[in-house]
Amino acid sequence: MGRWLCFYKKANVVFFSVRKGHRLSFGPSWYMVLVLLFGAAYAFGTTILAFSNPIQRFILIVLWMNTTMNLLMVSLADPGYILGEEEYDCEQPITCTVCNMRVSPTSHHCQDCGLCVEGFDHHCFWVGKCIGGGNMKYFANFTLSVVVSFLYIIVSRIPIVFCFINSL
């Protein structure tokens, strides 16, 4: 019987393995996720109070829940950390000069995490980890949900701004 729960650390990343093949990871700046969660809860909470229309409040709550879920998904999903020698279908795997491991040409060594990441895009301080092939879709969804939420708040406040300007 295999392990179902396993904690381990490699370089600057802490892994929580739920079962073989499925792992969650916390990057070196994991505390920024907590800052974002509490900051978003406060910002959305105070914004929700400013809306008197129950439909607008409901929409804002749905947007906040969507943004929060996407943040949790991107911050917990494994971006594609390469933890050991893996077999690659490509003809010419490269050797990472830092890890001294054979990796695919699409991987890159992250200096912040201290690991190679398959499909590396960038290291995002705000979500506390690398953005790579394993969590790119969650990062795109998170970014889109933040933009949609801000646009909704701005557009829904335009009539109030015009009423204020007209009252002057």
Coordinates of N, CA and C in Angstrom, one line a residue, residues 48-59:
I48 N -18.7 45.3 -1.0 CA -20.0 44.7 -1.0 C -20.9 45.6 -0.1
L49 N -20.4 46.2 1.0 CA -21.3 47.0 1.8 C -21.7 48.3 1.1
A50 N -20.9 48.7 0.1 CA -21.2 50.0 -0.6 C -22.3 49.7 -1.7
F51 N -22.6 48.5 -2.0 CA -23.6 48.2 -3.0 C -24.9 48.0 -2.2
S52 N -26.0 48.7 -2.6 CA -27.3 48.5 -1.9 C -28.2 47.6 -2.7
N53 N -27.9 47.4 -4.0 CA -28.7 46.5 -4.8 C -28.3 45.0 -4.5
P54 N -29.3 44.2 -4.1 CA -29.0 42.8 -3.8 C -28.4 42.0 -5.0
I55 N -28.8 42.3 -6.2 CA -28.3 41.6 -7.4 C -26.8 42.0 -7.6
Q56 N -26.5 43.3 -7.4 CA -25.1 43.7 -7.5 C -24.3 43.0 -6.4
R57 N -24.8 42.9 -5.2 CA -24.1 42.2 -4.1 C -23.8 40.8 -4.5
F58 N -24.9 40.1 -5.0 CA -24.7 38.7 -5.4 C -23.7 38.5 -6.4
I59 N -23.7 39.4 -7.5 CA -22.7 39.3 -8.5 C -21.3 39.5 -7.9

